[in-house]
Coordinates of C-alpha atoms and ligand atoms in Angstrom, one line a residue:
X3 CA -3.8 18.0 -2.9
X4 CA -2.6 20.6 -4.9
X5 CA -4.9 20.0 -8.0
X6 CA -7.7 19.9 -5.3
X7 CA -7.0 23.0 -3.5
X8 CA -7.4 20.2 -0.6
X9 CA -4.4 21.6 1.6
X10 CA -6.4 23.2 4.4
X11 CA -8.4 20.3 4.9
X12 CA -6.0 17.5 4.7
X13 CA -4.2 20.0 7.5
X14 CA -7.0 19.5 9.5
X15 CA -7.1 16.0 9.0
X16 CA -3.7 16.0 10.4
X17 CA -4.3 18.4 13.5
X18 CA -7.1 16.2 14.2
X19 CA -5.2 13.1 14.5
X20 CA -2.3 15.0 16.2
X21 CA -5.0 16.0 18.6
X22 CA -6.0 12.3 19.5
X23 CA -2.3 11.6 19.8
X24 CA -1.8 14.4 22.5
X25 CA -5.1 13.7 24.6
X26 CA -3.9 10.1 24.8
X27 CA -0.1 11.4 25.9
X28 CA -1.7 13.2 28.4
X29 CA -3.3 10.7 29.8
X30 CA -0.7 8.3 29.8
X31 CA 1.8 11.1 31.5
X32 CA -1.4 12.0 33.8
X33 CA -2.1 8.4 35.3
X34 CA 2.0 8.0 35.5
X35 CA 2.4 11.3 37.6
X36 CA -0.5 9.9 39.9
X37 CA 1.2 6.9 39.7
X38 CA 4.3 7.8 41.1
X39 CA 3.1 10.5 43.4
X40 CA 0.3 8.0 45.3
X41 CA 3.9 5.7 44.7
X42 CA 6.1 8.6 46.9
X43 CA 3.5 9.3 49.5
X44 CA 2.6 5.8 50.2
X45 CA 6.4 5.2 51.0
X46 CA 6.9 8.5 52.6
X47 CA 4.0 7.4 55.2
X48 CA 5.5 4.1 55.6
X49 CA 9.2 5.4 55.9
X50 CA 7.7 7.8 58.5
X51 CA 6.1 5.3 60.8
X52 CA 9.0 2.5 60.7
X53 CA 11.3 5.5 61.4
X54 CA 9.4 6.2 64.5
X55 CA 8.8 3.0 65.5
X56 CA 12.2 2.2 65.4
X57 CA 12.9 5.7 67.0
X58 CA 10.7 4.5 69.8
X59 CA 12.4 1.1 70.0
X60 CA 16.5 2.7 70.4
X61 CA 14.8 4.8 73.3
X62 CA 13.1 1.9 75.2
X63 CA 16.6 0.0 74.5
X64 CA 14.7 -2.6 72.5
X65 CA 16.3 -1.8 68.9
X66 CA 19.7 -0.7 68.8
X67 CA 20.9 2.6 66.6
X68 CA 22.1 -0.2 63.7
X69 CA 18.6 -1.6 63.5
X70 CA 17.9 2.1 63.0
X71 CA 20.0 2.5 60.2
X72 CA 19.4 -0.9 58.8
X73 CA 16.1 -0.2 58.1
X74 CA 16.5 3.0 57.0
X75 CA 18.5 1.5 54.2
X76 CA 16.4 -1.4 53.3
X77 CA 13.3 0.9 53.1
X78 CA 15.1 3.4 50.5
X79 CA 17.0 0.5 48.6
X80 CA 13.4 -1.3 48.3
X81 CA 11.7 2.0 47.4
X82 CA 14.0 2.4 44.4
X83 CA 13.3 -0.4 42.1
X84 CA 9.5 0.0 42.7
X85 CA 10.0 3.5 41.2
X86 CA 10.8 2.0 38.2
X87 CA 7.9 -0.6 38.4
X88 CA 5.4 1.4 36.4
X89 CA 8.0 2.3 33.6
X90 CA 9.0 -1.6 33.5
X91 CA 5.7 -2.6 33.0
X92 CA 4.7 -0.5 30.3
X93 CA 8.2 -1.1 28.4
X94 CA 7.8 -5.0 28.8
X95 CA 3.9 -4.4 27.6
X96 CA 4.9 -2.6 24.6
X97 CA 7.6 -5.0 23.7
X98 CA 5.2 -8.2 24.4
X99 CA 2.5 -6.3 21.9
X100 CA 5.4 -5.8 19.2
X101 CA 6.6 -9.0 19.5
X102 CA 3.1 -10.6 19.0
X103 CA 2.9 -8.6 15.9
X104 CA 5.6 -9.3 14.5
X105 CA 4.8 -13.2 14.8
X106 CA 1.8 -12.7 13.2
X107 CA 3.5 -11.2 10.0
X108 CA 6.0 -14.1 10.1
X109 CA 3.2 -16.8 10.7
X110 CA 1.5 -14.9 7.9
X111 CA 0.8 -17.8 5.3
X112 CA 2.2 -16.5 1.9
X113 CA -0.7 -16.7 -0.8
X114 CA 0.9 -18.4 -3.9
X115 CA 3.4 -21.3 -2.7
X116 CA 5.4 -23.8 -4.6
X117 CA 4.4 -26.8 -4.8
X118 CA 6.1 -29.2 -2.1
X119 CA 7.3 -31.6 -5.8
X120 CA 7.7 -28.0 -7.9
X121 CA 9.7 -28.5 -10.5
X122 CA 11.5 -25.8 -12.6
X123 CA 9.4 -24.9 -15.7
X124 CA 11.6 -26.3 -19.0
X125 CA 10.4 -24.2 -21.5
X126 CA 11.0 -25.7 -25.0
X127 CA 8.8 -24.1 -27.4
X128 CA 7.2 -21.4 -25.1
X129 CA 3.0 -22.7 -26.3
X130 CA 0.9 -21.2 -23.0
X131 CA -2.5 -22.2 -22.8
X132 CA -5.4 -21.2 -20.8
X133 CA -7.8 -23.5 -20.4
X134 CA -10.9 -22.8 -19.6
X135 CA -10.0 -20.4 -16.9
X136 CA -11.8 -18.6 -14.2
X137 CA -11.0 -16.3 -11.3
X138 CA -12.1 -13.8 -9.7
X139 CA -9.9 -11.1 -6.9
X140 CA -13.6 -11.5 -4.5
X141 CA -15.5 -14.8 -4.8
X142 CA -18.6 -12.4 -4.9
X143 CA -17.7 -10.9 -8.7
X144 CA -16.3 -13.0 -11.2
X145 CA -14.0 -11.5 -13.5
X146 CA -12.3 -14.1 -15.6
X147 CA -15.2 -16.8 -16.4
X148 CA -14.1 -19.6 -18.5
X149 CA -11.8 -18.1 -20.4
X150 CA -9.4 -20.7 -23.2
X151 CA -7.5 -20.0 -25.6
X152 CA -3.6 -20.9 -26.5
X153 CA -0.7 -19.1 -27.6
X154 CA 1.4 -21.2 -30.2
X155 CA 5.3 -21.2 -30.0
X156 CA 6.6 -17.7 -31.1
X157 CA 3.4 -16.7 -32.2
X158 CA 1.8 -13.4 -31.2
X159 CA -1.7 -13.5 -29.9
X160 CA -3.2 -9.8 -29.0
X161 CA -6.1 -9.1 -26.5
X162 CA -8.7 -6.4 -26.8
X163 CA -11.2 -5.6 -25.4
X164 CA -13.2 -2.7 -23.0
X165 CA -11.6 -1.3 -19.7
X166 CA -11.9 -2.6 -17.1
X167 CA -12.7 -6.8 -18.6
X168 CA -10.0 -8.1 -17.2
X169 CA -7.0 -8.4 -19.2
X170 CA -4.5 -7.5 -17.3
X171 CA -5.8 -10.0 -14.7
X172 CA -4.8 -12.6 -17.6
X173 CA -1.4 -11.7 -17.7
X174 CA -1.2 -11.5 -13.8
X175 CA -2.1 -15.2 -13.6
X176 CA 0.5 -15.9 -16.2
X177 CA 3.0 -14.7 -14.3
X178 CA 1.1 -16.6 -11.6
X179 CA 0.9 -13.4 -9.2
X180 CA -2.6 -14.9 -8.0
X181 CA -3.6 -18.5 -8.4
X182 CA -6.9 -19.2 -11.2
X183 CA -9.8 -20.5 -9.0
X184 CA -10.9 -22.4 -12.0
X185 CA -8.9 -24.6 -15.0
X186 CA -5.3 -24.3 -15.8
X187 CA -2.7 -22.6 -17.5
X188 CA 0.0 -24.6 -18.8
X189 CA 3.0 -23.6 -20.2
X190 CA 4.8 -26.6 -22.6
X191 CA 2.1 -28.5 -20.9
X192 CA 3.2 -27.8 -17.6
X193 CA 0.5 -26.6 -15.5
X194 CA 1.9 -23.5 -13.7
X195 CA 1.2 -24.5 -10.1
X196 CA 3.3 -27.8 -10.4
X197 CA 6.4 -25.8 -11.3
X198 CA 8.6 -23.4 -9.0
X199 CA 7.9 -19.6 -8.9
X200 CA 11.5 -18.5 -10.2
X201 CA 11.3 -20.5 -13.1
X202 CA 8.3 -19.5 -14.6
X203 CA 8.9 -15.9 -13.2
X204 CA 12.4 -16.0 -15.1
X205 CA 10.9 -17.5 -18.6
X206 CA 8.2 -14.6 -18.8
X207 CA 8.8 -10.7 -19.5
X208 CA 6.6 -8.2 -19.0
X209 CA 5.9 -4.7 -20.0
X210 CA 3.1 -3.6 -17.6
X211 CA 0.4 -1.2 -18.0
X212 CA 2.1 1.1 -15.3
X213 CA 5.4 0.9 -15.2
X214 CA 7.1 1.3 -11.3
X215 CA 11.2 2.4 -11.4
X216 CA 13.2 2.0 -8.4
X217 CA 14.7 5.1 -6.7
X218 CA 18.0 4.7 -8.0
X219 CA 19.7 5.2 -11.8
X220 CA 18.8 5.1 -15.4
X221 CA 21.5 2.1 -15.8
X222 CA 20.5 0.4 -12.6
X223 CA 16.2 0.5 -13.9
X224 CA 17.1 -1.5 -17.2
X225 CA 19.8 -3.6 -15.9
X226 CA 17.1 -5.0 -13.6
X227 CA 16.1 -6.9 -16.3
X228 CA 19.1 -9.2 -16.3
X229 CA 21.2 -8.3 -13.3
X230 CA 24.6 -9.8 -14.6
X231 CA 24.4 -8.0 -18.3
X232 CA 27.5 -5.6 -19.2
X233 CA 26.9 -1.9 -19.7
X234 CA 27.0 -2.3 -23.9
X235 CA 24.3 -4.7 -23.6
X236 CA 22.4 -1.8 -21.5
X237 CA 22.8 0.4 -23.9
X238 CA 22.1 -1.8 -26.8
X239 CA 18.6 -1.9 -25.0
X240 CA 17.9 1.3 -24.3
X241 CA 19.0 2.3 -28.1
X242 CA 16.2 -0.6 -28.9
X243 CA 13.8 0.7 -26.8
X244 CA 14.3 4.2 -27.9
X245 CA 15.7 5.9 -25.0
X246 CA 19.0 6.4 -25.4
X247 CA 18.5 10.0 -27.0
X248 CA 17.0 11.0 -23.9
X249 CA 19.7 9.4 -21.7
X250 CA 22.1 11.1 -23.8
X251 CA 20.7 14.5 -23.4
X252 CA 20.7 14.2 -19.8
X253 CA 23.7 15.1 -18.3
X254 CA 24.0 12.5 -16.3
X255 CA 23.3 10.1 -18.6
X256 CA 23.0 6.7 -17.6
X257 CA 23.6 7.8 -13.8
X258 CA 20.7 10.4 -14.3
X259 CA 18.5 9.9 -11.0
X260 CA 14.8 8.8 -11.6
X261 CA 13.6 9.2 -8.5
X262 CA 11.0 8.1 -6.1
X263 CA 8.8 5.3 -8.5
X264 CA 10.3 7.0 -11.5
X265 CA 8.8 10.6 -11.3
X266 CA 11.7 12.2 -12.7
X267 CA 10.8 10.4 -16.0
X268 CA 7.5 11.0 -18.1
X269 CA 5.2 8.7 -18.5
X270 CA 6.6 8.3 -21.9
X271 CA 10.3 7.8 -20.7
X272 CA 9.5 5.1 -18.2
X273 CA 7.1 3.3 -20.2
X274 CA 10.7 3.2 -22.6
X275 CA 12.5 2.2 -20.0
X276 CA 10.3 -0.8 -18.8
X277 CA 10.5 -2.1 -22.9
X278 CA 14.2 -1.8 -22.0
X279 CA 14.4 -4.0 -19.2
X280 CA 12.9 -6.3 -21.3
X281 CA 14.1 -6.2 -24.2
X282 CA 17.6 -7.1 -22.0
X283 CA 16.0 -9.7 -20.3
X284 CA 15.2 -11.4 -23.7
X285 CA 12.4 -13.9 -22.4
X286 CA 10.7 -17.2 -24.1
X287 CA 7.8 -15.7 -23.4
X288 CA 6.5 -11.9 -23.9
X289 CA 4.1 -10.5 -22.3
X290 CA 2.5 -6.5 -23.4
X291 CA 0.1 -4.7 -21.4
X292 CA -0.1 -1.4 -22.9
X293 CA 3.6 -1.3 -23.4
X294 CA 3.4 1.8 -25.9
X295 CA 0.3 3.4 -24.6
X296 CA 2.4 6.7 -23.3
X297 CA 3.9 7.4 -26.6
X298 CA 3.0 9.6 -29.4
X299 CA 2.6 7.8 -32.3
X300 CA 5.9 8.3 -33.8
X301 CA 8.0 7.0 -31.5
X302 CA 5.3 4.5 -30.7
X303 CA 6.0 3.2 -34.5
X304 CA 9.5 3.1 -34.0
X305 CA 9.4 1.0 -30.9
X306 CA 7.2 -1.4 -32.7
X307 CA 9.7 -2.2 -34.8
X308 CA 12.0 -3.1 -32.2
X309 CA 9.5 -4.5 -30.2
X310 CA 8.5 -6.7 -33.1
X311 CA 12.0 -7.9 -33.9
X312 CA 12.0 -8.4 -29.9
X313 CA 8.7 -11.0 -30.3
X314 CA 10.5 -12.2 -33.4
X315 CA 10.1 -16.3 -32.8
X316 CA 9.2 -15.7 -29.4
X317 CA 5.6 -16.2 -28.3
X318 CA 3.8 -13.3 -27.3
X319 CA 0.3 -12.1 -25.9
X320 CA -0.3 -8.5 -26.1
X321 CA -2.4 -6.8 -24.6
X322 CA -3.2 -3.2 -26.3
X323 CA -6.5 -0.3 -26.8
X324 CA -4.7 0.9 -30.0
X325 CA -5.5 -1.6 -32.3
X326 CA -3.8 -0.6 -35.2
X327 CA -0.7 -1.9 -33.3
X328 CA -2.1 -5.6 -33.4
X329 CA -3.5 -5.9 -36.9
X330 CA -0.7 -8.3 -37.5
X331 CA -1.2 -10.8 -34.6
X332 CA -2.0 -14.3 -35.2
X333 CA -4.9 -14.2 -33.0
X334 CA -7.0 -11.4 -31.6
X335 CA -9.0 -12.5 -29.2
X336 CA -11.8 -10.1 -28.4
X337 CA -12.9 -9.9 -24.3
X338 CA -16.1 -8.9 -22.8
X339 CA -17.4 -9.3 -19.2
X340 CA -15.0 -11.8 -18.3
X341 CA -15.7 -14.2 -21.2
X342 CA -14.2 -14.0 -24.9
X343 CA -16.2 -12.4 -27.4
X344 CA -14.6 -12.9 -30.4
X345 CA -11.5 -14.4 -31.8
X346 CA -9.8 -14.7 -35.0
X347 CA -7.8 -12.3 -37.5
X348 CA -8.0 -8.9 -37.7
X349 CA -9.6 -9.3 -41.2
X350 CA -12.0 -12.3 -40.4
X351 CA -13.1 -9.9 -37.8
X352 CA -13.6 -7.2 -39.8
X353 CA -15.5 -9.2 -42.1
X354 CA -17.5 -10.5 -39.1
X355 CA -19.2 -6.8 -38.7
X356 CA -19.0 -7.3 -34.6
X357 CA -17.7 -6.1 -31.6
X358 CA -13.9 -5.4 -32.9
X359 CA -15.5 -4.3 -36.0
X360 CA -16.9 -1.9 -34.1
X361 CA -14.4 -0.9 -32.1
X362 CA -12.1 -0.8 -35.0
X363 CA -14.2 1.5 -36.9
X364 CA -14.5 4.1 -34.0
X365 CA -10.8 4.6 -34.4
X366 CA -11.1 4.4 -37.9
X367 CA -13.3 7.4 -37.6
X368 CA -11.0 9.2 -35.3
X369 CA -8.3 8.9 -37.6
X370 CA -10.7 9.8 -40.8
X371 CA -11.8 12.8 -38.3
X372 CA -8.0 13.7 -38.2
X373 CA -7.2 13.7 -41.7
X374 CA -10.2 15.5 -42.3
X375 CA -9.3 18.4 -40.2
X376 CA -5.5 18.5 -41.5
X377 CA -6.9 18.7 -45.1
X378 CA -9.4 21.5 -43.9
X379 CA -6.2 22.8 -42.7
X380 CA -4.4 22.9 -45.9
X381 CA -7.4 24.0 -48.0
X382 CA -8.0 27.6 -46.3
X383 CA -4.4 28.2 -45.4
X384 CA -4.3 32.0 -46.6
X385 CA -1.1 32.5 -48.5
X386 CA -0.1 34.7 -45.3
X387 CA -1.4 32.8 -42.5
X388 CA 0.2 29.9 -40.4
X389 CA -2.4 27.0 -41.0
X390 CA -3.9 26.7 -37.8
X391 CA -2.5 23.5 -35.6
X392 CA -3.5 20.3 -35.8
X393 CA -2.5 18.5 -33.1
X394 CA -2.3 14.9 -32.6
X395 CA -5.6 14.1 -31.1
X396 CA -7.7 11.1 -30.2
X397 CA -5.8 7.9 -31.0
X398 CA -7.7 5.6 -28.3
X399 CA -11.1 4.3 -28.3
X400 CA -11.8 5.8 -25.0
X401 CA -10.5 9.3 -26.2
X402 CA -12.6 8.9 -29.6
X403 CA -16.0 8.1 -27.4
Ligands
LIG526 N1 -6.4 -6.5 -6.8 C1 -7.7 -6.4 -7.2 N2 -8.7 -6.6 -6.3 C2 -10.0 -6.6 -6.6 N3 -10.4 -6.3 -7.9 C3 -9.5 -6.0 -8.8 C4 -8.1 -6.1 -8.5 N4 -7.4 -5.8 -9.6 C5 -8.3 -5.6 -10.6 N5 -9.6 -5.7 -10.1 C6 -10.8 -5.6 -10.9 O1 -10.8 -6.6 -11.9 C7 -11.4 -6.0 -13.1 C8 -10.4 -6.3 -14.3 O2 -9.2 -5.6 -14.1 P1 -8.1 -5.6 -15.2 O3 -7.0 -4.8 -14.6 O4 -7.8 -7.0 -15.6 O5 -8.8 -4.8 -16.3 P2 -8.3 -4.5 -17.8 O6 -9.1 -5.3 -18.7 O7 -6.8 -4.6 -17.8 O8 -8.7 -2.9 -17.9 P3 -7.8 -1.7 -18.6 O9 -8.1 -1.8 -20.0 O10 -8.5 -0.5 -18.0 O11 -6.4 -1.9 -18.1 C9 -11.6 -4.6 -12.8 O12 -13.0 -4.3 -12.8 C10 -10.9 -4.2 -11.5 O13 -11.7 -3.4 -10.8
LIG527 MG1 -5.2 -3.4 -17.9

């Protein structure tokens, strides 16, 4: 709101719905006062006349003075609980309404289910597969059509490819968070839907693109990885991922707070601490979306090392805009509109002059572009004058364009 100088107006926004609030309370409190005072006078009237009447009746000698006070009583002891009446009602209204709701959440089919036989997934070599799958979030727009390709054991296979073409939709069906509308994934063989949730869930670690902490500790965010790992093996972690020089230089350490979704951290810092939790939860299977994408590209390198010894026999699909960081995979598989493009080695690629090429060569340029300007830099430094700065610019495609 802030950046947008949007304070008065979303204060307005406010006032306006505070305003529909109050015109409703009033209502509600007017129609209860008329309530009760049509309620009072009603009675009042009625109290009046049987009071008289029974007045009339002691004098003729038809009613004694107890039938007098008997009805007296009854009238005020049945005048009581019809006070309440309207309050009742609207309390037992309310509580019907909430407790219809709250069936409906707990009838509430859940999307992805188990299969009634599910088995637990029995990862032996970790090979996933995708075969010829398609899915899309609205039937109307298709954003996965026919996609196959297969990850061997504890190979790496990268995918590239535009914003916005669906990749991290692959490895959300990996992880099985929505079910493919078309083809299979198997795992081993195993088709994903014919094993339980918590296995596959448990044989799979993730880096996501944007990394969510909880509201709690530095220690408590990476041991969510593997809940019943010992503080060294935290620590291990975190001195893998990188991290533990910030952590040290907090002076909380690992008790430093990270608050609400992390936003004591920068972006940098959490995307570290997500490789962390991973790295601890040392899976079969690996999955990178844009794991180092927040970090310059020092510390970007040096987390690829550990990230690489992490993917070390283990099979991995990563998922990455930089693409100098996956010039080493088995398998690049370039993605476009929803269907693969391209696949093979970064060099066969290359040599293939398309798509990657040219997506390679953009960043080439940006790099050349860089090491043109730093040169420029060192070339007219004046013996007395600071070269002028070169920082560290465009390093993604989307930058370079
Ligand atoms: N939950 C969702 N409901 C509807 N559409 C979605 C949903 N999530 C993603 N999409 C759409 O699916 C498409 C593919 O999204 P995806 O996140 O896989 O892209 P991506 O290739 O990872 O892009 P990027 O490189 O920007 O991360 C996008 O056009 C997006 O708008
Ligand atoms: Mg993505």
């Amino acid at each position: 709101m802030k950046y947008f100088g949007a304070e008065a107006r979303e204060a307005q926004r406010y006032d306006r719905s505070v305003e529909r609030y109050e015109d409703a309370s009033i209502r509600t409190y007017t129609s209860l006062a008329v309530l009760n005072t049509g309620q009072a006078v009603i009675f009042t009237l009625g109290l009046t006349a049987t009071m008289l009447m029974c007045a009339i009746g002691v004098r003729n000698g038809t009613n004694t003075v107890g039938d007098f006070v008997l009805v007296n009583a009854m009238m005020i002891q049945l005048y009581q609980p019809l006070n309440f009446m309207g309050m009742v009602y609207r309390e037992i209204k309310q509580a019907i309404i909430d407790i219809e709701k709250m069936f409906g959440v707990l009838h509430r089919e859940a999307e992805i289910k188990d299969a009634p036989d599910a088995k637990p997934l029995v990862v032996s070599a970790g090979t996933v597969r995708f075969d010829d799958v398609r899915f899309a979030y609205e039937p109307a727009r298709p954003i996965l059509k026919g996609i196959s390709f297969e990850v061997p054991a504890g190979k790496t296979v990268a995918i590239v490819g535009p914003s916005g073409a669906g990749k991290s939709t692959i490895s959300r069906l990996l992880f099985r968070l929505y079910d493919v509308s078309g083809g299979r994934i198997l795992i081993d063989g195993q088709d994903i839907r014919a094993v339980t949730q918590d296995s596959l869930r448990a044989s799979i670690g993730m880096v996501p693109q944007d990394t969510v902490l909880f509201n709690d500790t530095i220690r408590y965010n990476i041991r969510y990885g593997r809940w019943d790992a010992g503080d060294a093996e935290v620590e291990e972690a975190a001195r893998l991922a990188q991290i533990d020089h910030f952590i040290r230089m907090a002076p909380k350490g690992y008790d430093t707070q990270v608050g609400e979704r992390g936003l004591k951290l920068s972006g940098g810092e959490k995307q570290r601490v997500a490789i962390a939790r991973t790295v601890l939860k040392a899976p079969p299977i690996l999955v990178l979306d844009e794991a180092t994408s927040a970090l310059d590209t020092h510390t970007e390198h040096e987390i690829q090392g550990a990230l690489d010894r992490v993917a070390k026999n283990r099979t991995s699909l990563v998922i990455a805009h930089r693409l100098s960081t996956i010039v080493g995979a088995d398998e690049i598989i370039v993605l476009d509109q929803g269907r693969i493009a391209e696949r093979g080695t970064h060099a066969k690629l290359l040599a293939q002059g398309g798509l990657y090429a040219s997506m390679w060569n953009r960043q080439r340029e940006a790099e050349a572009a860089r090491e043109k300007l730093a040169k420029m830099a060192d070339s007219s430094e004046a013996p007395n004058r600071e070269p002028p700065l070169v920082d560290d610019p465009v390093t993604t495609p989307a930058a370079a364009e």
